[in-house]
mmCIF file of C-alpha atoms in Angstrom:
data_model
loop_
_atom_site.group_PDB
_atom_site.id
_atom_site.type_symbol
_atom_site.label_atom_id
_atom_site.label_comp_id
_atom_site.label_asym_id
_atom_site.label_seq_id
_atom_site.Cartn_x
_atom_site.Cartn_y
_atom_site.Cartn_z
ATOM 1 C CA MET A 15 11.858 118.937 136.368
ATOM 2 C CA LEU A 16 11.596 117.580 132.875
ATOM 3 C CA PRO A 17 13.008 114.117 132.129
ATOM 4 C CA GLN A 18 16.592 114.409 131.049
ATOM 5 C CA THR A 19 19.715 112.467 130.211
ATOM 6 C CA GLU A 20 22.278 115.180 130.834
ATOM 7 C CA GLY A 21 22.491 118.574 132.485
ATOM 8 C CA GLU A 22 19.721 120.594 134.059
ATOM 9 C CA VAL A 23 16.385 121.782 132.749
ATOM 10 C CA GLY A 24 17.105 124.020 129.782
ATOM 11 C CA MET A 25 20.085 121.950 128.634
ATOM 12 C CA PRO A 26 19.961 119.644 125.603
ATOM 13 C CA LEU A 27 18.102 116.426 126.326
ATOM 14 C CA LEU A 28 17.793 113.240 124.337
ATOM 15 C CA SER A 29 14.627 112.486 122.405
ATOM 16 C CA GLY A 30 13.574 108.925 121.694
ATOM 17 C CA ASP A 31 15.697 108.703 118.553
ATOM 18 C CA GLY A 32 18.861 109.983 120.211
ATOM 19 C CA HIS A 33 18.706 113.569 118.885
ATOM 20 C CA HIS A 34 19.209 116.493 121.239
ATOM 21 C CA LEU A 35 16.324 118.733 122.209
ATOM 22 C CA ASP A 36 16.342 121.892 124.274
ATOM 23 C CA THR A 37 13.356 121.523 126.611
ATOM 24 C CA SER A 38 13.731 124.892 128.350
ATOM 25 C CA PRO A 39 10.980 126.450 126.167
ATOM 26 C CA LEU A 40 8.635 123.632 127.196
ATOM 27 C CA ALA A 41 9.298 124.358 130.869
ATOM 28 C CA ALA A 42 8.802 128.083 130.197
ATOM 29 C CA ALA A 43 5.389 127.410 128.640
ATOM 30 C CA PHE A 44 4.099 126.595 132.145
ATOM 31 C CA GLU A 45 5.461 129.717 133.843
ATOM 32 C CA ASP A 46 2.365 131.795 133.023
ATOM 33 C CA ARG A 47 -0.451 130.551 135.271
ATOM 34 C CA THR A 48 -3.107 133.173 134.601
ATOM 35 C CA ASN A 49 -5.388 130.430 133.275
ATOM 36 C CA SER A 50 -5.429 126.653 132.893
ATOM 37 C CA TYR A 51 -5.461 126.517 129.083
ATOM 38 C CA LYS A 52 -1.805 125.725 128.453
ATOM 39 C CA ILE A 53 -1.760 122.958 131.040
ATOM 40 C CA PHE A 54 -4.850 121.194 129.694
ATOM 41 C CA TRP A 55 -3.646 121.776 126.117
ATOM 42 C CA PHE A 56 -0.345 119.999 126.736
ATOM 43 C CA ALA A 57 -2.020 117.218 128.740
ATOM 44 C CA SER A 58 -4.318 116.632 125.765
ATOM 45 C CA ILE A 59 -1.424 116.501 123.315
ATOM 46 C CA LEU A 60 0.303 113.877 125.469
ATOM 47 C CA GLN A 61 -2.895 111.841 125.594
ATOM 48 C CA LEU A 62 -3.494 111.923 121.853
ATOM 49 C CA VAL A 63 0.099 111.391 120.714
ATOM 50 C CA GLN A 64 0.115 108.090 122.595
ATOM 51 C CA ARG A 65 -3.035 106.681 121.071
ATOM 52 C CA GLY A 66 -1.099 104.884 118.335
ATOM 53 C CA PRO A 67 2.353 104.487 116.763
ATOM 54 C CA ASN A 68 3.744 107.165 114.448
ATOM 55 C CA VAL A 69 1.104 109.817 115.089
ATOM 56 C CA THR A 70 2.163 112.684 112.827
ATOM 57 C CA SER A 71 -0.922 114.908 112.908
ATOM 58 C CA ILE A 72 -4.237 115.317 114.704
ATOM 59 C CA PRO A 73 -7.348 117.402 113.963
ATOM 60 C CA LEU A 74 -7.177 120.570 116.028
ATOM 61 C CA ASP A 75 -10.726 120.049 117.253
ATOM 62 C CA GLU A 76 -9.773 116.710 118.818
ATOM 63 C CA VAL A 77 -7.126 118.384 120.968
ATOM 64 C CA LEU A 78 -9.540 121.130 122.011
ATOM 65 C CA ILE A 79 -12.230 118.590 122.927
ATOM 66 C CA GLU A 80 -9.679 116.552 124.872
ATOM 67 C CA MET A 81 -8.827 119.697 126.852
ATOM 68 C CA LEU A 82 -12.424 119.839 128.048
ATOM 69 C CA VAL A 83 -12.485 116.091 128.731
ATOM 70 C CA SER A 84 -9.314 116.414 130.859
ATOM 71 C CA ALA A 85 -10.980 119.120 132.961
ATOM 72 C CA TRP A 86 -14.301 117.289 133.382
ATOM 73 C CA HIS A 87 -13.724 115.550 136.716
ATOM 74 C CA PRO A 88 -11.855 118.418 138.444
ATOM 75 C CA VAL A 89 -14.639 120.839 137.488
ATOM 76 C CA CYS A 90 -17.839 118.779 137.433
ATOM 77 C CA LEU A 91 -17.195 116.036 139.993
ATOM 78 C CA TYR A 92 -14.949 117.807 142.493
ATOM 79 C CA LYS A 93 -16.298 121.351 141.902
ATOM 80 C CA LEU A 94 -12.836 122.903 141.694
ATOM 81 C CA SER A 95 -12.489 126.490 140.507
ATOM 82 C CA LEU A 96 -10.291 127.168 137.480
ATOM 83 C CA GLY A 97 -10.280 130.914 138.142
ATOM 84 C CA SER A 98 -12.646 133.748 137.303
ATOM 85 C CA ARG A 99 -11.186 134.377 133.827
ATOM 86 C CA ASP A 100 -10.995 130.733 132.754
ATOM 87 C CA GLN A 101 -13.708 129.718 130.264
ATOM 88 C CA ILE A 102 -13.245 125.933 130.389
ATOM 89 C CA ALA A 103 -15.405 125.513 133.496
ATOM 90 C CA SER A 104 -18.327 127.483 132.048
ATOM 91 C CA ILE A 105 -18.212 125.404 128.846
ATOM 92 C CA LEU A 106 -18.308 122.183 130.871
ATOM 93 C CA VAL A 107 -21.199 123.372 133.037
ATOM 94 C CA GLU A 108 -23.098 124.190 129.846
ATOM 95 C CA VAL A 109 -22.399 120.714 128.422
ATOM 96 C CA CYS A 110 -23.397 119.046 131.693
ATOM 97 C CA GLU A 111 -26.731 120.870 131.799
ATOM 98 C CA ARG A 112 -27.615 120.536 128.110
ATOM 99 C CA GLU A 113 -26.639 116.881 127.779
ATOM 100 C CA ARG A 114 -27.848 115.950 131.294
ATOM 101 C CA LEU A 115 -24.621 114.200 132.170
ATOM 102 C CA LYS A 116 -23.758 113.066 135.663
ATOM 103 C CA PRO A 117 -20.532 114.505 137.111
ATOM 104 C CA SER A 118 -19.235 110.947 137.467
ATOM 105 C CA SER A 119 -19.983 110.051 133.830
ATOM 106 C CA PRO A 120 -17.340 107.950 132.022
ATOM 107 C CA LEU A 121 -15.045 110.081 129.892
ATOM 108 C CA MET A 122 -16.088 108.325 126.686
ATOM 109 C CA HIS A 123 -19.631 109.634 127.285
ATOM 110 C CA VAL A 124 -18.299 113.083 128.158
ATOM 111 C CA ARG A 125 -16.209 113.188 124.991
ATOM 112 C CA ALA A 126 -19.189 112.272 122.805
ATOM 113 C CA ALA A 127 -21.438 114.807 124.543
ATOM 114 C CA ILE A 128 -18.944 117.646 124.072
ATOM 115 C CA ALA A 129 -18.537 116.795 120.380
ATOM 116 C CA GLN A 130 -22.287 116.945 119.741
ATOM 117 C CA CYS A 131 -23.356 119.693 122.144
ATOM 118 C CA ALA A 132 -24.928 122.642 120.313
ATOM 119 C CA GLY A 133 -23.145 125.913 120.983
ATOM 120 C CA VAL A 134 -19.848 124.373 122.054
ATOM 121 C CA ARG A 135 -18.355 124.717 118.568
ATOM 122 C CA ASP A 136 -18.234 128.521 118.787
ATOM 123 C CA ARG A 137 -16.605 128.365 122.192
ATOM 124 C CA LEU A 138 -14.024 125.857 120.963
ATOM 125 C CA ASN A 139 -13.224 128.250 118.126
ATOM 126 C CA GLU A 140 -12.553 130.943 120.723
ATOM 127 C CA LEU A 141 -10.036 128.660 122.451
ATOM 128 C CA ALA A 142 -8.513 127.773 119.072
ATOM 129 C CA ARG A 143 -7.803 131.457 118.368
ATOM 130 C CA TYR A 144 -5.261 131.711 121.160
ATOM 131 C CA VAL A 145 -4.243 128.546 123.004
ATOM 132 C CA PRO A 146 -2.532 126.454 120.265
ATOM 133 C CA ASN A 147 -0.343 129.305 119.016
ATOM 134 C CA ARG A 148 0.297 131.075 122.321
ATOM 135 C CA PHE A 149 1.625 127.827 123.826
ATOM 136 C CA LEU A 150 4.558 128.147 121.390
ATOM 137 C CA THR A 151 5.649 131.666 122.427
ATOM 138 C CA PRO A 152 8.640 130.469 124.534
ATOM 139 C CA TRP A 153 10.226 129.068 121.357
ATOM 140 C CA MET A 154 10.208 132.482 119.640
ATOM 141 C CA ARG A 155 10.481 135.260 122.200
ATOM 142 C CA ASN A 156 12.953 137.251 120.094
ATOM 143 C CA GLU A 157 10.740 137.130 117.005
ATOM 144 C CA LEU A 158 7.702 138.276 119.021
ATOM 145 C CA ALA A 159 9.416 141.145 120.838
ATOM 146 C CA GLY A 160 7.574 144.391 120.132
ATOM 147 C CA VAL A 161 4.900 142.746 117.960
ATOM 148 C CA ALA A 162 1.320 143.929 118.536
ATOM 149 C CA ASP A 163 -0.861 141.312 120.198
ATOM 150 C CA GLN A 164 -3.349 141.113 117.335
ATOM 151 C CA LYS A 165 -0.514 140.210 114.932
ATOM 152 C CA LYS A 166 1.116 137.531 117.084
ATOM 153 C CA ASN A 167 -0.978 134.550 116.042
ATOM 154 C CA GLU A 168 -0.128 134.884 112.366
ATOM 155 C CA LEU A 169 3.566 135.383 113.151
ATOM 156 C CA ILE A 170 3.671 132.428 115.566
ATOM 157 C CA ALA A 171 2.145 130.145 112.940
ATOM 158 C CA SER A 172 4.710 131.283 110.367
ATOM 159 C CA VAL A 173 7.732 130.977 112.681
ATOM 160 C CA ALA A 174 6.609 127.549 113.910
ATOM 161 C CA LEU A 175 6.478 126.217 110.353
ATOM 162 C CA ARG A 176 9.886 127.672 109.434
ATOM 163 C CA SER A 177 11.467 126.332 112.632
ATOM 164 C CA GLN A 178 10.976 122.735 111.513
ATOM 165 C CA ASP A 179 14.099 123.079 109.320
ATOM 166 C CA GLY A 180 16.111 124.792 112.053
ATOM 167 C CA GLU A 181 18.071 123.750 115.139
ATOM 168 C CA VAL A 182 15.285 124.619 117.581
ATOM 169 C CA PRO A 183 12.022 123.304 116.123
ATOM 170 C CA THR A 184 8.725 123.867 117.871
ATOM 171 C CA PRO A 185 6.880 120.690 118.974
ATOM 172 C CA TYR A 186 4.209 121.270 116.354
ATOM 173 C CA TRP A 187 2.854 123.665 113.757
ATOM 174 C CA ILE A 188 -0.711 124.325 112.663
ATOM 175 C CA GLN A 189 -2.166 124.451 109.187
ATOM 176 C CA GLY A 190 -5.872 124.934 108.756
ATOM 177 C CA ARG A 191 -7.681 122.888 111.410
ATOM 178 C CA ARG A 192 -4.905 120.360 111.892
ATOM 179 C CA ILE A 193 -1.879 120.170 114.186
ATOM 180 C CA TYR A 194 1.301 118.576 112.772
ATOM 181 C CA PHE A 195 3.980 117.183 115.091
ATOM 182 C CA ASN A 196 7.713 117.543 114.821
ATOM 183 C CA GLN A 197 9.107 113.994 114.718
ATOM 184 C CA GLN A 198 11.806 114.597 117.342
ATOM 185 C CA TRP A 199 9.318 116.067 119.763
ATOM 186 C CA SER A 200 6.780 113.338 119.058
ATOM 187 C CA ASP A 201 9.424 110.714 119.837
ATOM 188 C CA PHE A 202 10.360 112.597 122.990
ATOM 189 C CA PHE A 203 6.751 112.753 124.175
ATOM 190 C CA SER A 204 6.304 109.020 123.569
ATOM 191 C CA SER A 205 9.614 108.009 125.193
ATOM 192 C CA HIS A 206 9.050 110.076 128.346
ATOM 193 C CA ALA A 207 5.252 109.928 128.559
ATOM 194 C CA GLY A 208 5.081 108.903 132.217
ATOM 195 C CA LEU A 209 7.443 111.597 133.462
ATOM 196 C CA LEU A 210 5.814 114.244 131.301
ATOM 197 C CA ARG A 211 2.377 113.347 132.682
ATOM 198 C CA GLY A 212 3.830 113.762 136.170
ATOM 199 C CA PHE A 213 5.359 117.104 135.175
ATOM 200 C CA THR A 214 1.995 118.275 133.832
ATOM 201 C CA SER A 215 0.083 117.004 136.889
ATOM 202 C CA TYR A 216 2.478 118.884 139.161
ATOM 203 C CA HIS A 217 1.748 122.169 137.389
ATOM 204 C CA LEU A 218 -1.995 121.486 137.285
ATOM 205 C CA THR A 219 -1.984 120.707 141.016
ATOM 206 C CA ALA A 220 -0.115 123.940 141.772
ATOM 207 C CA TYR A 221 -2.517 125.915 139.579
ATOM 208 C CA LEU A 222 -5.618 124.412 141.196
ATOM 209 C CA GLN A 223 -4.275 124.718 144.748
ATOM 210 C CA THR A 224 -3.726 128.450 144.230
ATOM 211 C CA ARG A 225 -7.338 128.893 143.142
ATOM 212 C CA ASN A 226 -8.798 126.495 145.715
ATOM 213 C CA PRO A 227 -6.671 127.262 148.804
ATOM 214 C CA SER A 228 -9.057 125.711 151.339
ATOM 215 C CA VAL A 229 -9.723 122.491 149.420
ATOM 216 C CA PRO A 230 -7.847 119.352 150.507
ATOM 217 C CA GLY A 231 -6.655 116.464 148.355
ATOM 218 C CA ILE A 232 -6.085 118.392 145.112
ATOM 219 C CA PRO A 233 -3.716 115.734 143.636
ATOM 220 C CA SER A 234 -6.480 113.135 144.065
ATOM 221 C CA LYS A 235 -8.941 115.308 142.158
ATOM 222 C CA LEU A 236 -7.221 115.548 138.782
ATOM 223 C CA SER A 237 -9.069 112.517 137.411
ATOM 224 C CA ALA A 238 -11.881 110.100 138.163
ATOM 225 C CA PRO A 239 -11.583 108.155 141.424
ATOM 226 C CA GLY A 240 -10.159 104.667 141.233
ATOM 227 C CA LEU A 241 -11.827 101.578 142.612
ATOM 228 C CA ARG A 242 -12.941 102.175 146.175
ATOM 229 C CA SER A 243 -14.378 99.888 148.820
ATOM 230 C CA LEU A 244 -15.946 100.627 152.202
ATOM 231 C CA ARG A 245 -16.127 96.960 153.196
ATOM 232 C CA SER A 246 -13.683 97.357 156.058
ATOM 233 C CA ALA A 247 -15.618 100.354 157.398
ATOM 234 C CA ARG A 248 -18.853 98.403 157.215
ATOM 235 C CA ALA A 249 -17.285 95.428 159.012
ATOM 236 C CA PHE A 250 -16.058 97.773 161.741
ATOM 237 C CA TRP A 251 -19.498 99.316 162.315
ATOM 238 C CA GLU A 252 -21.139 95.895 162.295
ATOM 239 C CA GLU A 253 -18.820 95.011 165.183
ATOM 240 C CA VAL A 254 -19.774 98.275 166.909
ATOM 241 C CA LEU A 255 -23.442 97.298 166.541
ATOM 242 C CA ARG A 256 -22.760 93.930 168.202
ATOM 243 C CA TYR A 257 -20.889 95.727 170.983
ATOM 244 C CA ALA A 258 -23.827 98.122 171.428
ATOM 245 C CA TYR A 259 -26.201 95.185 171.898
ATOM 246 C CA ALA A 260 -23.838 93.470 174.333
ATOM 247 C CA SER A 261 -23.370 96.617 176.430
ATOM 248 C CA ASN A 262 -27.046 97.673 176.428
ATOM 249 C CA ALA A 263 -26.172 100.787 174.426
ATOM 250 C CA VAL A 264 -28.042 99.935 171.234
ATOM 251 C CA ALA A 265 -30.286 102.983 171.748
ATOM 252 C CA ASP A 266 -27.229 105.099 170.889
ATOM 253 C CA PHE A 267 -26.631 103.305 167.571
ATOM 254 C CA ILE A 268 -28.740 105.645 165.464
ATOM 255 C CA ASP A 269 -28.806 107.427 162.125
ATOM 256 C CA ILE A 270 -27.197 110.782 162.943
ATOM 257 C CA TYR A 271 -29.500 112.580 160.451
ATOM 258 C CA SER A 272 -32.933 111.090 161.152
ATOM 259 C CA GLY A 273 -32.332 109.885 164.704
ATOM 260 C CA ALA A 274 -33.861 106.507 163.766
ATOM 261 C CA PRO A 275 -32.422 103.297 165.277
ATOM 262 C CA LEU A 276 -30.122 101.400 162.912
ATOM 263 C CA GLY A 277 -30.094 97.698 162.227
ATOM 264 C CA SER A 278 -27.627 95.691 160.186
ATOM 265 C CA GLY A 279 -28.912 97.128 156.864
ATOM 266 C CA PHE A 280 -27.171 100.487 157.275
ATOM 267 C CA ALA A 281 -25.134 102.340 154.623
ATOM 268 C CA ILE A 282 -21.788 104.058 155.185
ATOM 269 C CA ASP A 283 -21.822 107.852 154.837
ATOM 270 C CA HIS A 284 -19.004 110.381 154.422
ATOM 271 C CA PHE A 285 -20.003 113.129 156.878
ATOM 272 C CA ILE A 286 -17.945 115.701 154.949
ATOM 273 C CA PRO A 287 -18.704 114.728 151.324
ATOM 274 C CA TRP A 288 -16.156 112.486 149.657
ATOM 275 C CA THR A 289 -15.947 114.819 146.653
ATOM 276 C CA PHE A 290 -14.460 117.421 149.032
ATOM 277 C CA VAL A 291 -12.105 115.320 151.173
ATOM 278 C CA ALA A 292 -11.312 112.598 148.564
ATOM 279 C CA HIS A 293 -10.502 110.000 151.223
ATOM 280 C CA ASP A 294 -12.169 107.243 153.255
ATOM 281 C CA LEU A 295 -10.625 107.931 156.668
ATOM 282 C CA HIS A 296 -12.727 106.573 159.512
ATOM 283 C CA TRP A 297 -13.098 109.841 161.431
ATOM 284 C CA ASN A 298 -15.322 111.037 158.566
ATOM 285 C CA LEU A 299 -17.455 107.870 158.281
ATOM 286 C CA ALA A 300 -20.684 106.893 159.988
ATOM 287 C CA PRO A 301 -23.440 104.285 159.572
ATOM 288 C CA VAL A 302 -26.711 105.813 158.334
ATOM 289 C CA GLU A 303 -29.970 104.778 156.745
ATOM 290 C CA SER A 304 -29.697 104.318 152.983
ATOM 291 C CA ARG A 305 -32.418 106.937 152.530
ATOM 292 C CA SER A 306 -30.460 109.504 154.553
ATOM 293 C CA ASN A 307 -27.345 108.784 152.530
ATOM 294 C CA SER A 308 -29.196 109.382 149.256
ATOM 295 C CA MET A 309 -30.928 112.563 150.437
ATOM 296 C CA LYS A 310 -27.730 114.131 151.788
ATOM 297 C CA GLY A 311 -25.830 113.614 148.528
ATOM 298 C CA ASP A 312 -22.772 115.877 148.246
ATOM 299 C CA ARG A 313 -24.024 118.553 150.629
ATOM 300 C CA LEU A 314 -22.255 119.424 153.862
ATOM 301 C CA PRO A 315 -24.619 118.692 156.773
ATOM 302 C CA ALA A 316 -25.509 121.365 159.309
ATOM 303 C CA LEU A 317 -22.655 121.080 161.807
ATOM 304 C CA ASP A 318 -24.581 122.478 164.784
ATOM 305 C CA SER A 319 -27.244 119.802 164.382
ATOM 306 C CA TYR A 320 -25.306 116.744 163.305
ATOM 307 C CA LEU A 321 -21.681 117.020 164.428
ATOM 308 C CA PRO A 322 -22.563 116.348 168.115
ATOM 309 C CA ARG A 323 -24.472 113.214 167.029
ATOM 310 C CA LEU A 324 -21.473 112.057 164.981
ATOM 311 C CA ALA A 325 -19.180 112.601 167.967
ATOM 312 C CA LYS A 326 -21.519 110.619 170.232
ATOM 313 C CA LEU A 327 -21.622 107.738 167.746
ATOM 314 C CA HIS A 328 -17.820 107.725 167.472
ATOM 315 C CA ALA A 329 -17.590 107.735 171.281
ATOM 316 C CA LEU A 330 -19.767 104.612 171.320
ATOM 317 C CA ALA A 331 -17.335 102.976 168.888
ATOM 318 C CA ARG A 332 -14.223 103.898 170.854
ATOM 319 C CA PRO A 333 -13.874 100.641 172.878
ATOM 320 C CA VAL A 334 -14.074 98.615 169.655
ATOM 321 C CA MET A 335 -11.221 100.652 168.166
ATOM 322 C CA ARG A 336 -8.796 98.975 170.594
ATOM 323 C CA HIS A 337 -8.975 95.942 168.310
ATOM 324 C CA HIS A 338 -8.794 97.956 165.072
ATOM 325 C CA PRO A 339 -5.485 99.876 164.985
ATOM 326 C CA LYS A 340 -6.085 101.376 161.530
ATOM 327 C CA VAL A 341 -9.397 102.871 162.614
ATOM 328 C CA LEU A 342 -7.860 104.090 165.859
ATOM 329 C CA PHE A 343 -4.940 105.812 164.172
ATOM 330 C CA ASP A 344 -7.221 107.544 161.668
ATOM 331 C CA PHE A 345 -8.663 109.348 164.710
ATOM 332 C CA VAL A 346 -5.462 110.015 166.660
ATOM 333 C CA ASP A 347 -3.705 111.329 163.549
ATOM 334 C CA VAL A 348 -6.347 113.961 162.883
ATOM 335 C CA LEU A 349 -6.761 114.850 166.585
ATOM 336 C CA LYS A 350 -2.972 115.019 167.182
ATOM 337 C CA CYS A 351 -3.131 112.969 170.357
ATOM 338 C CA SER A 352 -1.843 109.597 171.540
ATOM 339 C CA ALA A 353 -3.906 106.412 171.360
ATOM 340 C CA ASP A 354 -4.035 106.248 175.160
ATOM 341 C CA GLU A 355 -5.281 109.839 175.374
ATOM 342 C CA PHE A 356 -7.984 109.145 172.798
ATOM 343 C CA LEU A 357 -9.158 105.887 174.376
ATOM 344 C CA GLY A 358 -9.175 107.430 177.836
#
């Protein structure tokens, strides 16, 4: 639901200056999920409107570039599909290859690379032909009824401009290569920024989940990962190593990929790549040689070869889990068993 001060979605809501706005067209703009353009377009508008007080207009190209920036981590880092007909992913792959960017690159570097990448300009112009105007269609369904598709853009631009003096203004209108914001809508976006970001993230999550049905953790893959630490996992496996020495089982404390014995200089590896699972649960972690960790990268290891070794290593660690409830419950939760059943 959209943020509101009275009634349901589609009823008049209060903007930041106390005027009433009908937000039902905004909700309707997200009903068509044939591609991701409208979602990234609106997310970019929210981002840019908040960059300073009293933003009244923005170059159209900045919004289009911000669309690509918003999609960078879902597409390039987490390898999510945006659908076969969606062109944003192919543009980003082209930028990544031409500019030799890492998928985890900071967004300021991504933004600069997109702006300077040869060939992207033409593809941005293709997005500009449809996305900015077509987003506004819910505000003018009556005017567009029966109009041929090739004539809609010109009509939308005209109706959007005229609506600024009416009772139901569109959030913006476009002249040349610049987008101008309606003041009421701009105030509304600023006053309800947090809720509107949540509203947009909800629709983006639903869109991505439909196109990536077997991929877990979609909500965690809308942006760059936050600060992460595997210190607790390392401390746990250091204790397992001490236990292995004390119980004469150190021969079983090995790198599951190379089979080499491990000392205290091991790294922590996500068996199923982190970019797929987007979590640090202990059932997916194992100590490995730093070299093995680097060589494996984001590839899924051969399960027939390495899953039995992972299971054997976790079995070695099982007695130590008695003293580490969080680690223990990471295992029992995924295995759907009791702690006593797991510990044997």
